[in-house]
mmCIF file of C-alpha atoms in Angstrom:
data_model
loop_
_atom_site.group_PDB
_atom_site.id
_atom_site.type_symbol
_atom_site.label_atom_id
_atom_site.label_comp_id
_atom_site.label_asym_id
_atom_site.label_seq_id
_atom_site.Cartn_x
_atom_site.Cartn_y
_atom_site.Cartn_z
ATOM 1 C CA MET A 1 -25.389 -64.552 -17.859
ATOM 2 C CA ASN A 2 -26.658 -66.107 -21.099
ATOM 3 C CA GLU A 3 -23.695 -66.491 -23.474
ATOM 4 C CA ASN A 4 -25.862 -65.647 -26.461
ATOM 5 C CA ARG A 5 -26.784 -62.306 -24.895
ATOM 6 C CA TRP A 6 -23.091 -61.434 -24.681
ATOM 7 C CA LEU A 7 -22.740 -62.377 -28.330
ATOM 8 C CA GLU A 8 -25.711 -60.215 -29.323
ATOM 9 C CA TRP A 9 -24.316 -57.244 -27.391
ATOM 10 C CA THR A 10 -20.871 -57.679 -28.957
ATOM 11 C CA GLN A 11 -22.388 -57.859 -32.447
ATOM 12 C CA ARG A 12 -24.434 -54.716 -31.797
ATOM 13 C CA ILE A 13 -21.415 -52.781 -30.521
ATOM 14 C CA GLN A 14 -19.448 -53.816 -33.610
ATOM 15 C CA ALA A 15 -22.344 -52.797 -35.883
ATOM 16 C CA ILE A 16 -22.671 -49.379 -34.211
ATOM 17 C CA ALA A 17 -18.917 -48.838 -34.516
ATOM 18 C CA GLN A 18 -18.909 -49.844 -38.187
ATOM 19 C CA THR A 19 -21.854 -47.556 -38.972
ATOM 20 C CA GLY A 20 -20.160 -44.649 -37.160
ATOM 21 C CA LEU A 21 -16.873 -45.205 -39.002
ATOM 22 C CA THR A 22 -18.807 -45.173 -42.271
ATOM 23 C CA TYR A 23 -20.824 -41.991 -41.748
ATOM 24 C CA ALA A 24 -19.095 -39.879 -39.079
ATOM 25 C CA LYS A 25 -17.172 -36.822 -40.308
ATOM 26 C CA ASP A 26 -15.744 -35.377 -37.105
ATOM 27 C CA GLY A 27 -12.273 -36.675 -36.262
ATOM 28 C CA TYR A 28 -13.058 -37.074 -32.566
ATOM 29 C CA ASP A 29 -16.165 -39.092 -33.385
ATOM 30 C CA LEU A 30 -14.135 -41.329 -35.696
ATOM 31 C CA GLU A 31 -11.656 -41.953 -32.879
ATOM 32 C CA ARG A 32 -14.498 -42.876 -30.531
ATOM 33 C CA TYR A 33 -16.038 -45.293 -33.034
ATOM 34 C CA GLU A 34 -12.631 -46.870 -33.678
ATOM 35 C CA GLU A 35 -12.228 -47.342 -29.918
ATOM 36 C CA LEU A 36 -15.693 -48.878 -29.769
ATOM 37 C CA ARG A 37 -14.695 -51.327 -32.532
ATOM 38 C CA GLU A 38 -11.566 -52.278 -30.566
ATOM 39 C CA ILE A 39 -13.740 -52.923 -27.515
ATOM 40 C CA SER A 40 -15.981 -55.217 -29.569
ATOM 41 C CA ILE A 41 -12.917 -57.117 -30.801
ATOM 42 C CA ALA A 42 -11.659 -57.501 -27.232
ATOM 43 C CA MET A 43 -15.064 -58.775 -26.124
ATOM 44 C CA MET A 44 -15.180 -61.319 -28.956
ATOM 45 C CA ARG A 45 -11.625 -62.460 -28.170
ATOM 46 C CA GLU A 46 -12.620 -62.968 -24.545
ATOM 47 C CA GLN A 47 -15.557 -65.114 -25.591
ATOM 48 C CA THR A 48 -13.830 -67.173 -28.307
ATOM 49 C CA GLY A 49 -10.165 -67.305 -27.251
ATOM 50 C CA LEU A 50 -9.115 -66.533 -30.832
ATOM 51 C CA PRO A 51 -6.084 -64.315 -31.608
ATOM 52 C CA TYR A 52 -6.630 -60.603 -32.230
ATOM 53 C CA ALA A 53 -5.752 -60.814 -35.945
ATOM 54 C CA VAL A 54 -8.231 -63.639 -36.547
ATOM 55 C CA VAL A 55 -11.076 -61.885 -34.726
ATOM 56 C CA LYS A 56 -10.446 -58.605 -36.534
ATOM 57 C CA GLU A 57 -10.382 -60.322 -39.937
ATOM 58 C CA LEU A 58 -13.526 -62.384 -39.349
ATOM 59 C CA PHE A 59 -15.533 -60.008 -37.218
ATOM 60 C CA ALA A 60 -14.437 -56.400 -37.675
ATOM 61 C CA SER A 61 -12.831 -56.000 -41.091
ATOM 62 C CA GLU A 62 -15.857 -54.932 -43.137
ATOM 63 C CA THR A 63 -16.653 -51.356 -44.100
ATOM 64 C CA GLY A 64 -19.913 -49.648 -45.033
ATOM 65 C CA TYR A 65 -23.287 -50.091 -43.393
ATOM 66 C CA PRO A 66 -23.360 -53.458 -41.552
ATOM 67 C CA THR A 67 -25.914 -55.992 -42.773
ATOM 68 C CA PRO A 68 -26.527 -59.681 -41.999
ATOM 69 C CA LYS A 69 -24.654 -62.357 -43.925
ATOM 70 C CA VAL A 70 -26.815 -64.776 -45.916
ATOM 71 C CA ASP A 71 -26.542 -68.571 -45.776
ATOM 72 C CA VAL A 72 -28.445 -70.554 -48.441
ATOM 73 C CA ARG A 73 -29.472 -74.206 -47.897
ATOM 74 C CA GLY A 74 -30.875 -76.502 -50.597
ATOM 75 C CA VAL A 75 -33.728 -78.908 -49.792
ATOM 76 C CA VAL A 76 -34.064 -81.989 -52.022
ATOM 77 C CA PHE A 77 -36.487 -84.877 -51.420
ATOM 78 C CA GLN A 78 -36.482 -88.344 -52.960
ATOM 79 C CA ASP A 79 -39.217 -90.840 -52.033
ATOM 80 C CA GLY A 80 -39.890 -88.988 -48.786
ATOM 81 C CA LYS A 81 -36.227 -88.869 -47.828
ATOM 82 C CA LEU A 82 -34.136 -85.681 -47.532
ATOM 83 C CA LEU A 83 -30.699 -85.045 -49.036
ATOM 84 C CA LEU A 84 -27.919 -84.440 -46.504
ATOM 85 C CA VAL A 85 -24.172 -84.076 -46.981
ATOM 86 C CA ARG A 86 -21.312 -84.791 -44.579
ATOM 87 C CA GLU A 87 -18.950 -81.853 -44.156
ATOM 88 C CA LYS A 88 -15.222 -82.583 -44.277
ATOM 89 C CA SER A 89 -14.541 -79.725 -41.860
ATOM 90 C CA ASP A 90 -16.324 -81.365 -38.911
ATOM 91 C CA GLY A 91 -17.406 -84.807 -40.161
ATOM 92 C CA LYS A 92 -21.063 -84.014 -39.467
ATOM 93 C CA TRP A 93 -24.216 -84.043 -41.602
ATOM 94 C CA THR A 94 -26.223 -81.074 -42.843
ATOM 95 C CA LEU A 95 -28.295 -79.717 -45.695
ATOM 96 C CA PRO A 96 -26.129 -78.770 -48.696
ATOM 97 C CA GLY A 97 -25.418 -75.057 -48.880
ATOM 98 C CA GLY A 98 -23.179 -72.179 -47.910
ATOM 99 C CA TRP A 99 -22.689 -68.426 -48.064
ATOM 100 C CA ALA A 100 -24.556 -66.533 -50.778
ATOM 101 C CA ASP A 101 -22.150 -65.518 -53.553
ATOM 102 C CA ILE A 102 -22.007 -62.085 -55.139
ATOM 103 C CA GLY A 103 -23.439 -62.245 -58.665
ATOM 104 C CA TYR A 104 -25.672 -65.263 -57.975
ATOM 105 C CA THR A 105 -29.369 -65.215 -57.200
ATOM 106 C CA PRO A 106 -30.467 -67.212 -54.123
ATOM 107 C CA LYS A 107 -31.855 -69.930 -56.436
ATOM 108 C CA GLU A 108 -28.569 -70.085 -58.337
ATOM 109 C CA VAL A 109 -26.633 -70.411 -55.079
ATOM 110 C CA ALA A 110 -28.809 -73.355 -53.990
ATOM 111 C CA VAL A 111 -28.352 -75.111 -57.342
ATOM 112 C CA LYS A 112 -24.594 -74.525 -57.331
ATOM 113 C CA GLU A 113 -24.081 -75.680 -53.742
ATOM 114 C CA ILE A 114 -26.102 -78.861 -54.252
ATOM 115 C CA ARG A 115 -24.127 -79.724 -57.390
ATOM 116 C CA GLU A 116 -20.768 -79.034 -55.731
ATOM 117 C CA GLU A 117 -21.535 -80.833 -52.467
ATOM 118 C CA SER A 118 -23.651 -83.808 -53.595
ATOM 119 C CA GLY A 119 -23.150 -84.298 -57.340
ATOM 120 C CA LEU A 120 -26.864 -83.822 -58.067
ATOM 121 C CA LEU A 121 -28.177 -81.526 -60.767
ATOM 122 C CA VAL A 122 -31.300 -79.723 -59.602
ATOM 123 C CA ARG A 123 -33.600 -76.861 -60.388
ATOM 124 C CA ALA A 124 -34.761 -74.495 -57.669
ATOM 125 C CA VAL A 125 -38.516 -74.591 -57.112
ATOM 126 C CA LYS A 126 -39.486 -72.247 -54.283
ATOM 127 C CA LEU A 127 -38.488 -70.606 -51.021
ATOM 128 C CA LEU A 128 -39.453 -72.559 -47.899
ATOM 129 C CA ALA A 129 -38.049 -70.501 -45.033
ATOM 130 C CA VAL A 130 -36.105 -67.376 -44.070
ATOM 131 C CA LEU A 131 -34.752 -67.862 -40.556
ATOM 132 C CA ASP A 132 -32.716 -65.602 -38.286
ATOM 133 C CA LYS A 133 -29.909 -67.650 -36.755
ATOM 134 C CA LYS A 134 -30.290 -65.986 -33.349
ATOM 135 C CA CYS A 135 -33.819 -67.437 -33.056
ATOM 136 C CA HIS A 136 -32.616 -71.039 -33.271
ATOM 137 C CA PRO A 137 -30.344 -73.275 -31.151
ATOM 138 C CA HIS A 138 -27.163 -72.835 -33.182
ATOM 139 C CA PRO A 139 -23.758 -72.540 -31.488
ATOM 140 C CA PRO A 140 -22.693 -68.892 -31.000
ATOM 141 C CA GLU A 141 -21.053 -67.221 -34.013
ATOM 142 C CA ALA A 142 -19.513 -63.811 -34.616
ATOM 143 C CA TYR A 143 -21.560 -63.096 -37.740
ATOM 144 C CA TYR A 144 -25.216 -62.081 -37.705
ATOM 145 C CA ILE A 145 -26.843 -64.471 -40.179
ATOM 146 C CA TYR A 146 -30.078 -64.989 -42.111
ATOM 147 C CA LYS A 147 -30.637 -68.535 -43.407
ATOM 148 C CA LEU A 148 -32.609 -69.208 -46.621
ATOM 149 C CA PHE A 149 -34.001 -72.701 -47.275
ATOM 150 C CA ILE A 150 -34.900 -73.354 -50.925
ATOM 151 C CA LEU A 151 -36.774 -76.404 -52.248
ATOM 152 C CA CYS A 152 -35.120 -77.985 -55.278
ATOM 153 C CA GLU A 153 -35.907 -81.001 -57.450
ATOM 154 C CA GLN A 154 -33.396 -83.360 -59.023
ATOM 155 C CA ILE A 155 -33.076 -83.279 -62.820
ATOM 156 C CA GLY A 156 -29.867 -85.268 -63.217
ATOM 157 C CA GLY A 157 -26.512 -86.213 -61.760
ATOM 158 C CA SER A 158 -25.726 -88.869 -59.170
ATOM 159 C CA LEU A 159 -24.676 -88.832 -55.528
ATOM 160 C CA GLU A 160 -20.983 -88.217 -54.953
ATOM 161 C CA ALA A 161 -18.742 -86.402 -52.488
ATOM 162 C CA GLY A 162 -17.456 -82.914 -53.258
ATOM 163 C CA LEU A 163 -14.438 -80.772 -52.420
ATOM 164 C CA GLU A 164 -15.947 -79.790 -49.055
ATOM 165 C CA THR A 165 -18.001 -82.943 -48.397
ATOM 166 C CA SER A 166 -17.053 -86.575 -47.785
ATOM 167 C CA ALA A 167 -20.474 -88.125 -48.489
ATOM 168 C CA ALA A 168 -24.004 -87.386 -49.695
ATOM 169 C CA ALA A 169 -27.117 -89.475 -49.060
ATOM 170 C CA PHE A 170 -30.885 -89.381 -48.608
ATOM 171 C CA PHE A 171 -32.269 -89.954 -45.108
ATOM 172 C CA ALA A 172 -35.710 -90.582 -43.667
ATOM 173 C CA GLU A 173 -36.799 -88.389 -40.766
ATOM 174 C CA SER A 174 -36.656 -91.427 -38.480
ATOM 175 C CA GLU A 175 -32.918 -91.709 -39.185
ATOM 176 C CA LEU A 176 -32.065 -88.229 -37.888
ATOM 177 C CA ALA A 177 -31.617 -89.429 -34.318
ATOM 178 C CA GLY A 178 -28.670 -91.570 -35.413
ATOM 179 C CA LEU A 179 -26.838 -88.772 -37.207
ATOM 180 C CA GLU A 180 -24.361 -86.293 -35.805
ATOM 181 C CA LEU A 181 -25.532 -82.975 -37.238
ATOM 182 C CA SER A 182 -23.448 -79.919 -38.083
ATOM 183 C CA LEU A 183 -25.477 -77.611 -35.850
ATOM 184 C CA ASN A 184 -23.642 -74.481 -36.947
ATOM 185 C CA ARG A 185 -25.168 -75.029 -40.395
ATOM 186 C CA ALA A 186 -28.608 -76.494 -39.666
ATOM 187 C CA THR A 187 -30.277 -77.627 -36.457
ATOM 188 C CA GLU A 188 -32.330 -80.787 -36.022
ATOM 189 C CA SER A 189 -35.486 -78.696 -35.603
ATOM 190 C CA GLN A 190 -34.787 -76.900 -38.906
ATOM 191 C CA ILE A 191 -34.238 -80.195 -40.730
ATOM 192 C CA ARG A 192 -37.469 -81.563 -39.241
ATOM 193 C CA LEU A 193 -39.200 -78.399 -40.461
ATOM 194 C CA MET A 194 -38.006 -79.266 -43.976
ATOM 195 C CA PHE A 195 -39.613 -82.720 -43.613
ATOM 196 C CA GLU A 196 -42.862 -80.920 -42.745
ATOM 197 C CA TYR A 197 -42.642 -79.149 -46.102
ATOM 198 C CA GLY A 198 -42.049 -82.500 -47.773
ATOM 199 C CA ARG A 199 -45.296 -83.805 -46.280
ATOM 200 C CA ASN A 200 -47.212 -80.561 -46.810
ATOM 201 C CA PRO A 201 -46.083 -78.766 -50.016
ATOM 202 C CA GLY A 202 -48.685 -76.032 -49.474
ATOM 203 C CA LYS A 203 -47.301 -75.004 -46.099
ATOM 204 C CA GLU A 204 -46.641 -71.249 -45.826
ATOM 205 C CA VAL A 205 -43.107 -69.895 -45.950
ATOM 206 C CA ALA A 206 -41.543 -69.833 -42.478
ATOM 207 C CA LEU A 207 -40.337 -66.348 -41.611
ATOM 208 C CA ASP A 208 -38.648 -65.205 -38.410
#
């Protein structure tokens, strides 16, 4: 059985349980939805091997109507090369970015993440892609995630490591094969798609 199918089913069960716990009024229904949530936690534990408390906190602690989480990635070119940062958490390279923050627009998130992770000051120019993580070869993850890729241009600053990164540099597309990529954050095919936008600025927004 495809592991990603199990993940999709577990996410759907959790989402149904969370929706039911939000809107159900009958006590018996609430008990059933709570049991369904516990089943989803057990399924996720079986797949990940993580302790119950960790799975519940990461996967089944939210309330209200369930919606996808949003990951924002900044895309900066310099002389045909693309900005990548090396994450301290796994020692691998990726596009600068992270979770969207409450109170920030997507453009503001991209600008902030690039500054914090690479030292560059940029302005956000335009949206390049909105991708659904399930449609791409990322490792399995408990969250359901949309990924936004935003083109930015440098207006100042200089390359330097950040609190969550150990290095920042510009790479040509031909150099990707020699890099170990943080696939949970951005896949090689997604990074190559960004190079396509660098070569063809008029390319339409990619939308899953």
